[in-house]
Coordinates of C-alpha atoms and ligand atoms in Angstrom, one line a residue:
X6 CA 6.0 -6.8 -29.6
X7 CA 2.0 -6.9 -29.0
X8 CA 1.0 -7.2 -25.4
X9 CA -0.1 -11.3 -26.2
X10 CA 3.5 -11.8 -27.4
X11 CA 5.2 -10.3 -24.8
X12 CA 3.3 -12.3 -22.1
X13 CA 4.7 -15.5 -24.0
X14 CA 8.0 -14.4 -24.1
X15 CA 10.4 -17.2 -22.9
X16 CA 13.1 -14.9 -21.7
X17 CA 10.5 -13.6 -18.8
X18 CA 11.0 -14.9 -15.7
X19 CA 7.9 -17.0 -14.7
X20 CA 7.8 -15.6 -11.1
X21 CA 4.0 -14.4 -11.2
X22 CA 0.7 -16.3 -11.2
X23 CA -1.2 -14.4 -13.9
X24 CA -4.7 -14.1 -14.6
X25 CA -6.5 -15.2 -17.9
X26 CA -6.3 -11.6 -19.0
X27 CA -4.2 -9.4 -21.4
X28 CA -4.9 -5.9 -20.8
X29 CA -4.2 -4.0 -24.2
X30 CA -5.0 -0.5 -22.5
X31 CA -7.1 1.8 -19.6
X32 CA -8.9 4.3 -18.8
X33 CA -10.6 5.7 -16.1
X34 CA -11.5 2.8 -14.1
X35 CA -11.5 0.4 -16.6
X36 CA -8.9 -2.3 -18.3
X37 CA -9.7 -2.5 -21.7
X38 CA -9.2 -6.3 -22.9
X39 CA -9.9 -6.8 -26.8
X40 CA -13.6 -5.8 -26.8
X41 CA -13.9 -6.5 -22.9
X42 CA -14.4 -3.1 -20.6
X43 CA -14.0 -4.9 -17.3
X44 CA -14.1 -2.5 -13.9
X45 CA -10.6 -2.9 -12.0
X46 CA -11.4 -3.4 -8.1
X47 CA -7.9 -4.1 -7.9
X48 CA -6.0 -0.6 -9.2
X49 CA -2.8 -3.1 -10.5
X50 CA -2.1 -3.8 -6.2
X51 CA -3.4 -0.1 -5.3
X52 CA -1.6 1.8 -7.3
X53 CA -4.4 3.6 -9.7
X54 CA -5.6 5.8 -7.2
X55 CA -6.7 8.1 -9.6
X56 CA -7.8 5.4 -12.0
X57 CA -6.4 5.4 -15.8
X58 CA -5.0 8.4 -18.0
X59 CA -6.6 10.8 -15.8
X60 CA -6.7 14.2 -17.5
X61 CA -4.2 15.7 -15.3
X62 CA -1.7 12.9 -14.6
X63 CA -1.2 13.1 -17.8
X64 CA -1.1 16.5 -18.0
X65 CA 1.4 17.0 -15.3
X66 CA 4.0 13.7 -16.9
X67 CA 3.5 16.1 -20.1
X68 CA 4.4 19.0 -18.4
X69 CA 7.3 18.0 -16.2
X70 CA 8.9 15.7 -18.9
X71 CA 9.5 18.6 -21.2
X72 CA 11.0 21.0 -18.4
X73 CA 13.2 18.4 -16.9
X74 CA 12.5 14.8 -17.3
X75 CA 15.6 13.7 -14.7
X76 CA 17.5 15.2 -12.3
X77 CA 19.6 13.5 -9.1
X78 CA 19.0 14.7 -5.9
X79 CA 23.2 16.2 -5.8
X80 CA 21.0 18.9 -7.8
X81 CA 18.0 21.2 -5.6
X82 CA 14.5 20.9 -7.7
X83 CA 11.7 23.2 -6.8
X84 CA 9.5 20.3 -8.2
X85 CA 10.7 18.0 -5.5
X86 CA 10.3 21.1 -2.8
X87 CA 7.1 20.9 -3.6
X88 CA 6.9 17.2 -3.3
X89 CA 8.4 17.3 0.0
X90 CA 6.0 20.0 1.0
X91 CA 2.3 18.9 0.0
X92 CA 3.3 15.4 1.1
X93 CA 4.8 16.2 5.0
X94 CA 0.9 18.8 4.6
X95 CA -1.3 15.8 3.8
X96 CA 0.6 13.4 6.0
X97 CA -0.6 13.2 9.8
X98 CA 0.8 16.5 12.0
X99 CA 4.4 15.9 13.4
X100 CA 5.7 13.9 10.5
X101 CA 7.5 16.7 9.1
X102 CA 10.7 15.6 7.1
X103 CA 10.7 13.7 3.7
X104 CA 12.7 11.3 2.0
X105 CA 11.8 9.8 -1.4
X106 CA 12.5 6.6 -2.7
X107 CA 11.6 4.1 -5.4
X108 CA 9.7 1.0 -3.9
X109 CA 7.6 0.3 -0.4
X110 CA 10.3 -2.4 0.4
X111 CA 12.8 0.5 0.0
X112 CA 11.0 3.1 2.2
X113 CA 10.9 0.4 4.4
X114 CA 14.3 -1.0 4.3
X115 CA 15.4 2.3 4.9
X116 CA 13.1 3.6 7.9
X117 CA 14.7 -0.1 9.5
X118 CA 18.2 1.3 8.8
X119 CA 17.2 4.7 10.6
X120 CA 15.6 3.0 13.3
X121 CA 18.5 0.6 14.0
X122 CA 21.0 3.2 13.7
X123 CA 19.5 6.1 16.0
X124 CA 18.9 3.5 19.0
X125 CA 21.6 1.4 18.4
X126 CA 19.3 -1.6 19.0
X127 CA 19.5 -5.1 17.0
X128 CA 15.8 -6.2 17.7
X129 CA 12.9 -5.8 15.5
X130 CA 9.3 -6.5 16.1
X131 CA 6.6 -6.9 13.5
X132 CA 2.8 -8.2 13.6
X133 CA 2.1 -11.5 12.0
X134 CA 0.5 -11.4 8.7
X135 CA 2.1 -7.9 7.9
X136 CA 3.8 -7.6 4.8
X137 CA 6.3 -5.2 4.4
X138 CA 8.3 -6.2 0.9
X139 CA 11.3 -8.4 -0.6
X140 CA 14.1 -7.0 0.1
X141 CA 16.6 -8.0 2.9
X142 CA 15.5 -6.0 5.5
X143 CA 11.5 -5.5 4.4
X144 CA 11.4 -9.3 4.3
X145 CA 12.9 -9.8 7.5
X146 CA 10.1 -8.5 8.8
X147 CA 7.6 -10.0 6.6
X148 CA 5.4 -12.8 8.7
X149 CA 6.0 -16.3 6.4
X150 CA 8.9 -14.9 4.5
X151 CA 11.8 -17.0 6.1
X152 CA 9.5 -20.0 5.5
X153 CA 8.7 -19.4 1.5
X154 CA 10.5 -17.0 -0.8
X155 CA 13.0 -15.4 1.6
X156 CA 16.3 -16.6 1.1
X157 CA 19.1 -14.9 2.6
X158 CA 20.7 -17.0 4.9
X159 CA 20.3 -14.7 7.8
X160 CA 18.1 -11.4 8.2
X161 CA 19.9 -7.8 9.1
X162 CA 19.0 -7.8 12.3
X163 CA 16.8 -10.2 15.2
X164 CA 13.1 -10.6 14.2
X165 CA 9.9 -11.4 16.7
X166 CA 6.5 -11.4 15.2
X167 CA 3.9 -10.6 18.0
X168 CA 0.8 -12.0 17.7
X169 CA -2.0 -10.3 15.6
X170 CA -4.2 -8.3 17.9
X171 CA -2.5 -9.7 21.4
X172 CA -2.9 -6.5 23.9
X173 CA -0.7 -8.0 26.5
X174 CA 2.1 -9.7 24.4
X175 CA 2.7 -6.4 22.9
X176 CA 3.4 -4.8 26.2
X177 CA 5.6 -7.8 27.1
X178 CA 7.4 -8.5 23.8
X179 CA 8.5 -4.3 23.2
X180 CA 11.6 -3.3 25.9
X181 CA 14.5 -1.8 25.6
X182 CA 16.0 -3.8 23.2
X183 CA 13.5 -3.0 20.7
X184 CA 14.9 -0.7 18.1
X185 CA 11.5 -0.5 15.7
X186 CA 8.3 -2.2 15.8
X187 CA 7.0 -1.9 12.2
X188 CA 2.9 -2.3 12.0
X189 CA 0.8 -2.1 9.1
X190 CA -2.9 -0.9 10.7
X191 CA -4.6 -2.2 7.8
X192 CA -3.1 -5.3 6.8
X193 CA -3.2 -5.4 2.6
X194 CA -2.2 -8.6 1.7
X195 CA -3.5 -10.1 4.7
X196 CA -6.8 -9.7 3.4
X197 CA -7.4 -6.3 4.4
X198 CA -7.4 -7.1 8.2
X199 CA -7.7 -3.8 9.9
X200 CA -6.0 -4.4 13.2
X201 CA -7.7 -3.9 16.7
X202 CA -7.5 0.0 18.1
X203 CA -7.2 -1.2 21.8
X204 CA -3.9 -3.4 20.6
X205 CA -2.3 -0.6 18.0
X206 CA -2.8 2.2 21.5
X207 CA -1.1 -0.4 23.5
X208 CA 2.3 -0.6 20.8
X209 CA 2.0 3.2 20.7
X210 CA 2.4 3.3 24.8
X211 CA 5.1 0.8 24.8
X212 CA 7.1 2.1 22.6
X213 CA 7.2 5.5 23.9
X214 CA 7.6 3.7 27.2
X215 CA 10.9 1.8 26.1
X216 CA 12.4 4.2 23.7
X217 CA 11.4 1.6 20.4
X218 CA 10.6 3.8 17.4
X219 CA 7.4 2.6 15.4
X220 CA 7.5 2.9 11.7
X221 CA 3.8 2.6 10.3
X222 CA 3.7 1.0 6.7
X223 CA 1.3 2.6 4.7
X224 CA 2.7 1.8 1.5
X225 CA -0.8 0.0 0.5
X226 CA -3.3 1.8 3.0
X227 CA -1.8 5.5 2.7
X228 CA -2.8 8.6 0.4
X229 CA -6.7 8.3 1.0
X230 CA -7.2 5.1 0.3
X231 CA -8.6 4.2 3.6
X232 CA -10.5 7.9 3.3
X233 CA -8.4 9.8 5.3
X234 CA -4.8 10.9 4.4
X235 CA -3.7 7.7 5.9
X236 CA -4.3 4.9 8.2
X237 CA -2.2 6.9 11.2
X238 CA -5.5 9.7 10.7
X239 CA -8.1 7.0 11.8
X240 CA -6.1 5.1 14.7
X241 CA -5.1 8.8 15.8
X242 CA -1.4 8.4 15.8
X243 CA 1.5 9.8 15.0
X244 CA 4.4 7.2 14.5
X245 CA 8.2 8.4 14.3
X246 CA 8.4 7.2 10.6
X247 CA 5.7 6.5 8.1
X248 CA 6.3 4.6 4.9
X249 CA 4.2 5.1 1.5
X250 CA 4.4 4.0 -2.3
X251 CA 1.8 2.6 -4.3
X252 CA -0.9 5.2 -4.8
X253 CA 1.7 7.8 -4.1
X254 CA 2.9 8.6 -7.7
X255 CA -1.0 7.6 -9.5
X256 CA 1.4 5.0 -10.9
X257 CA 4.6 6.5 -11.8
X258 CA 6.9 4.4 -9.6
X259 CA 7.7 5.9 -6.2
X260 CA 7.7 5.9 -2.9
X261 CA 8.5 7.8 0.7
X262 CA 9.4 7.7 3.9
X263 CA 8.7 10.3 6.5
X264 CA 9.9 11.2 9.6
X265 CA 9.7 13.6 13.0
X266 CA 12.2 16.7 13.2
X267 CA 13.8 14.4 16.3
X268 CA 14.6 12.0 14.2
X269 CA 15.7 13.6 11.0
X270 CA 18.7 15.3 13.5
X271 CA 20.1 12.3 13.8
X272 CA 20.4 12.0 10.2
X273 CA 23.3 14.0 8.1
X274 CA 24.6 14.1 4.1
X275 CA 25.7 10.5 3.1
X276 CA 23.6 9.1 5.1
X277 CA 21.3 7.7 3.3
X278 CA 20.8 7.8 -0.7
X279 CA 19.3 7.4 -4.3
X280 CA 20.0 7.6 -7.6
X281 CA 16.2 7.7 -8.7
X282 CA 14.3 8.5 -5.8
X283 CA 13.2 12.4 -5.9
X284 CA 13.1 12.5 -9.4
X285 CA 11.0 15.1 -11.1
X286 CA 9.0 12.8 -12.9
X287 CA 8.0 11.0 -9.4
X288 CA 7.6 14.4 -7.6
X289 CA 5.1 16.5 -9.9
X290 CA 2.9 13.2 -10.1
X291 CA 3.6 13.4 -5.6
X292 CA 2.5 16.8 -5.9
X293 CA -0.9 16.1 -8.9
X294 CA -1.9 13.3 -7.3
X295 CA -2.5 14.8 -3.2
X296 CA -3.8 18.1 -5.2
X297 CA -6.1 16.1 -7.1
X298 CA -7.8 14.3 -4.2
X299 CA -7.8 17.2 -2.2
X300 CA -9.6 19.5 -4.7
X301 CA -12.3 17.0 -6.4
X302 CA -13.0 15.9 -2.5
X303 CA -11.6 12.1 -3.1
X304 CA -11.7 10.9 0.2
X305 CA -15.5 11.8 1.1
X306 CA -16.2 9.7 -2.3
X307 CA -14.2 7.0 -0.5
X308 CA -16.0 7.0 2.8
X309 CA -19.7 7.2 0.9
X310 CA -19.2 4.1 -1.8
X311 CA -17.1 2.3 1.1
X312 CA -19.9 2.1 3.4
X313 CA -22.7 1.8 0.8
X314 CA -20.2 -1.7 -0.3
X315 CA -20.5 -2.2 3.5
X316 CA -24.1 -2.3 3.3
X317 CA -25.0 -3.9 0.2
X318 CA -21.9 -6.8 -0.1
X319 CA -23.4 -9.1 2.0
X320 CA -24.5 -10.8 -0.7
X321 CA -23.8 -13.9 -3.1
X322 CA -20.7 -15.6 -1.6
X323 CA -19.8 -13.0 0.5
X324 CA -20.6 -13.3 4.1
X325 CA -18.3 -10.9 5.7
X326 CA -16.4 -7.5 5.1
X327 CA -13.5 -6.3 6.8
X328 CA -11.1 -3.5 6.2
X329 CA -11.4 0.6 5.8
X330 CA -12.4 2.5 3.0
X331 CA -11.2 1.6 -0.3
X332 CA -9.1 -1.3 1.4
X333 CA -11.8 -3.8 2.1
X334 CA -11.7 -7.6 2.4
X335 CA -14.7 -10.0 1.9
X336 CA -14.7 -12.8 3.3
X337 CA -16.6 -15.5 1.4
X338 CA -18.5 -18.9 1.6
X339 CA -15.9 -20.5 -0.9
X340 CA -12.1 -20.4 -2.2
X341 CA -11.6 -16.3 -2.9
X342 CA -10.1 -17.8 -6.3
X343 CA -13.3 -19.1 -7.4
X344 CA -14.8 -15.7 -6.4
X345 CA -12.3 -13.9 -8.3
X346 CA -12.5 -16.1 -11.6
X347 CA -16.2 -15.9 -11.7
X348 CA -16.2 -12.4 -11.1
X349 CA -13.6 -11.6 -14.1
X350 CA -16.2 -13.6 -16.1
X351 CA -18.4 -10.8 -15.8
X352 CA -16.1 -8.1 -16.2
X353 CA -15.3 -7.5 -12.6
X354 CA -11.4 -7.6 -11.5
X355 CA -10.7 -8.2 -8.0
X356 CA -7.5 -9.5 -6.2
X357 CA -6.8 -12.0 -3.5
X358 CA -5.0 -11.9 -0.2
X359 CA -2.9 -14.6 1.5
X360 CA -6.2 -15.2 3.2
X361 CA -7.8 -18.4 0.7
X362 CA -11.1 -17.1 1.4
X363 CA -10.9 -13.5 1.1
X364 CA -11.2 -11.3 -1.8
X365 CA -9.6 -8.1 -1.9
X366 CA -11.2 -4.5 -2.7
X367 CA -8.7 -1.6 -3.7
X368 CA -10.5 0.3 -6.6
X369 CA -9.4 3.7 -7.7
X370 CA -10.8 6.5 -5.5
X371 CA -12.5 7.8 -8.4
X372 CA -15.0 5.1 -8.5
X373 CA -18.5 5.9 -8.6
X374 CA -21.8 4.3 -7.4
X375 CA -22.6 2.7 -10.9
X376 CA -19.8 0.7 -10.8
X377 CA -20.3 -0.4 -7.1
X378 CA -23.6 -1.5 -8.4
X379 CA -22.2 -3.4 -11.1
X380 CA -19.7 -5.0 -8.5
X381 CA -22.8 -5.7 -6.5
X382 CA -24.7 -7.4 -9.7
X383 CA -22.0 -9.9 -10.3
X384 CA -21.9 -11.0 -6.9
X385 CA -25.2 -11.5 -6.8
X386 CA -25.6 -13.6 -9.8
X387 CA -22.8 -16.1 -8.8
X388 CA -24.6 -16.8 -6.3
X389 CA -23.3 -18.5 -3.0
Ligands
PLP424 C1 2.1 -2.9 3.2 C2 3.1 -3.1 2.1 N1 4.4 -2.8 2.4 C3 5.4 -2.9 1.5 C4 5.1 -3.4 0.2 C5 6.3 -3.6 -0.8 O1 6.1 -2.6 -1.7 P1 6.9 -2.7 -3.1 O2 6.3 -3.9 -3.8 O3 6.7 -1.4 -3.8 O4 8.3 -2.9 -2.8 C6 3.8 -3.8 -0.1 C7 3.5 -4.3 -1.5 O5 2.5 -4.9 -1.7 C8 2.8 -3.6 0.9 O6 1.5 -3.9 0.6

């Protein structure tokens, strides 16, 4: 079935807005549409980190598929070892222990699970705006959810949102009831809203004062896309769980969820589980994709082209930028759709937020000035 077939099928379920696109193939940092090369300054929601068929992704899938192309965690892997290693290295210090899954809702439903077990607290805070997936327990603590797509009749466990940025309602709303307070620093599908230091110190504090754990969700903003390891790096902080997914596997499906050596003692065999998570597909991509970054300098090429975006954006419809690194938000003069759809038409692709008048950045890390440039063309010649 051809690509333009398939998106006609009838039997698929028409759950997604799509764009006027049908991507036949990629590479690099470019979807290849029929004759159209248009630059992705979306990465398919982050994911490309390392762009399209990079050399050694590929080389690596290669690789591991003919050693051993599935094995279940019942069975030790020195491929997953290694995972488990180079991630807990790259990750911020104290975050030691590693568990991997399949999806960020998953690492998160499960970091919730740990959370409400070791305290043995019902009560959940998030941050409004966060997003933190579709399943029962991610959604729960999803700001809007229970209001739109949720549908469970009840969440897992109580659910306060405190408000975005609010100091003093964080000190109030965490006690010693709270179990987790789940915070995303840089919120993605907000519109890459990069929340206030002052207000992510305070949750930190009152936390540790009460005894609630806090799970940082860097399933959008982790693995250098924000030009450090992860968000956790720039705020300084070292949470008692950290989610990731997305960039993770350079697009092979995966996810994790880390932990401190505390809190991994509270944790024994049967605990928690996976059929797919830890594979040895997922795990030598893990291990390719931090080596890659680390070794052709990745993050320094995120900090550069993120501020030289900073400093030449302002420009067209765009009249604000928010956001860090390669997780960056512009804020424009008219509907972000209107942005986006004249932007495709000249072979730009960028993505929106639930933020109607912001247009969201997430390009590979392996972008380069010239395409910046271009990115900065188009939005000059749509003018305001
Ligand atoms: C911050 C954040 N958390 C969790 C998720 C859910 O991840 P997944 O779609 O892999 O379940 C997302 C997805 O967009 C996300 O951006």
């Amino acid at each position: 079935m051809t690509a333009s077939q398939q998106a006609e099928s009838r039997h698929l379920l028409q759950v997604y807005g799509q764009l006027p696109l049908e991507a036949t193939s990629a590479q690099g940092v470019y979807l290849h549409a029929g004759k159209r090369r248009i630059i992705d300054f979306y990465g398919g929601h982050a994911v490309a980190a390392l762009g399209y068929a990079h050399p050694a992704l590929l080389a690596a899938l290669g690789k591991q598929a003919k050693t051993m192309y599935f094995q279940s965690n019942a069975v030790a892997l020195d491929v997953r070892a290694q995972a488990g290693d180079a991630l807990a290295a790259f990750a911020p210090a104290g975050l030691d222990r590693v568990f991997f899954v399949n999806s960020g809702a998953e690492a998160n439903e499960n970091a919730l699970r740990v959370a409400c077990r070791a305290t043995g607290r019902s009560r959940v805070l998030a941050i409004e705006h966060g997003f933190h997936g579709r399943t029962a327990a991610a959604g729960a603590v999803t700001w809007g959810a229970a209001k739109s797509w949720y549908g469970f009749p009840r969440t897992p466990f109580d659910v306060d949102f405190i408000p975005r940025d609010d100091t003093a309602r964080a000190r109030e709303m965490i006690n010693s009831d709270t179990a987790a307070v789940i915070v995303e620093l840089v919120q993605g599908l907000a519109g890459a809203y990069d929340l206030d230091s002052a207000f992510v110190l305070a949750i930190v504090e009152a936390c540790r004062r009460s005894g609630a754990l806090l799970i940082i969700d860097e399933v959008q903003s982790g693995v250098g896309r924000t030009g450090a390891p992860f968000a956790a790096n720039l705020y300084g902080i070292t949470p008692d769980m950290l989610t990731t997914a997305k960039a993770l596997g350079g697009g092979f499906p995966c996810s994790a969820l880390l932990m401190t050596e505390a809190l991994a003692g509270t944790l024994k065999p049967g605990d928690l589980g996976t059929t797919f998570g830890g594979g040895p597909m997922a795990c030598a991509l893990v291990s390719t994709v931090i080596e890659v970054i680390r070794r052709d300098q990745l993050m320094d090429n995120v900090r550069l082209l993120s501020a030289a975006i900073r400093k030449s954006a302002l420009v067209g419809p765009v009249e604000g930028i928010q956001g860090r690194g390669f997780l960056l938000g512009l804020r424009c003069r008219r509907p972000a759709k209107d942005v986006q759809a004249a932007l495709l038409e000249r072979d730009v692709l960028v993505g929106l937020s639930s933020d109607p008048g912001v247009v969201r950045l997430l390009p590979p890390l392996t972008l380069e000035k010239q395409h910046v440039d271009k990115l900065i063309n188009a939005l000059s010649d749509i003018g305001q």
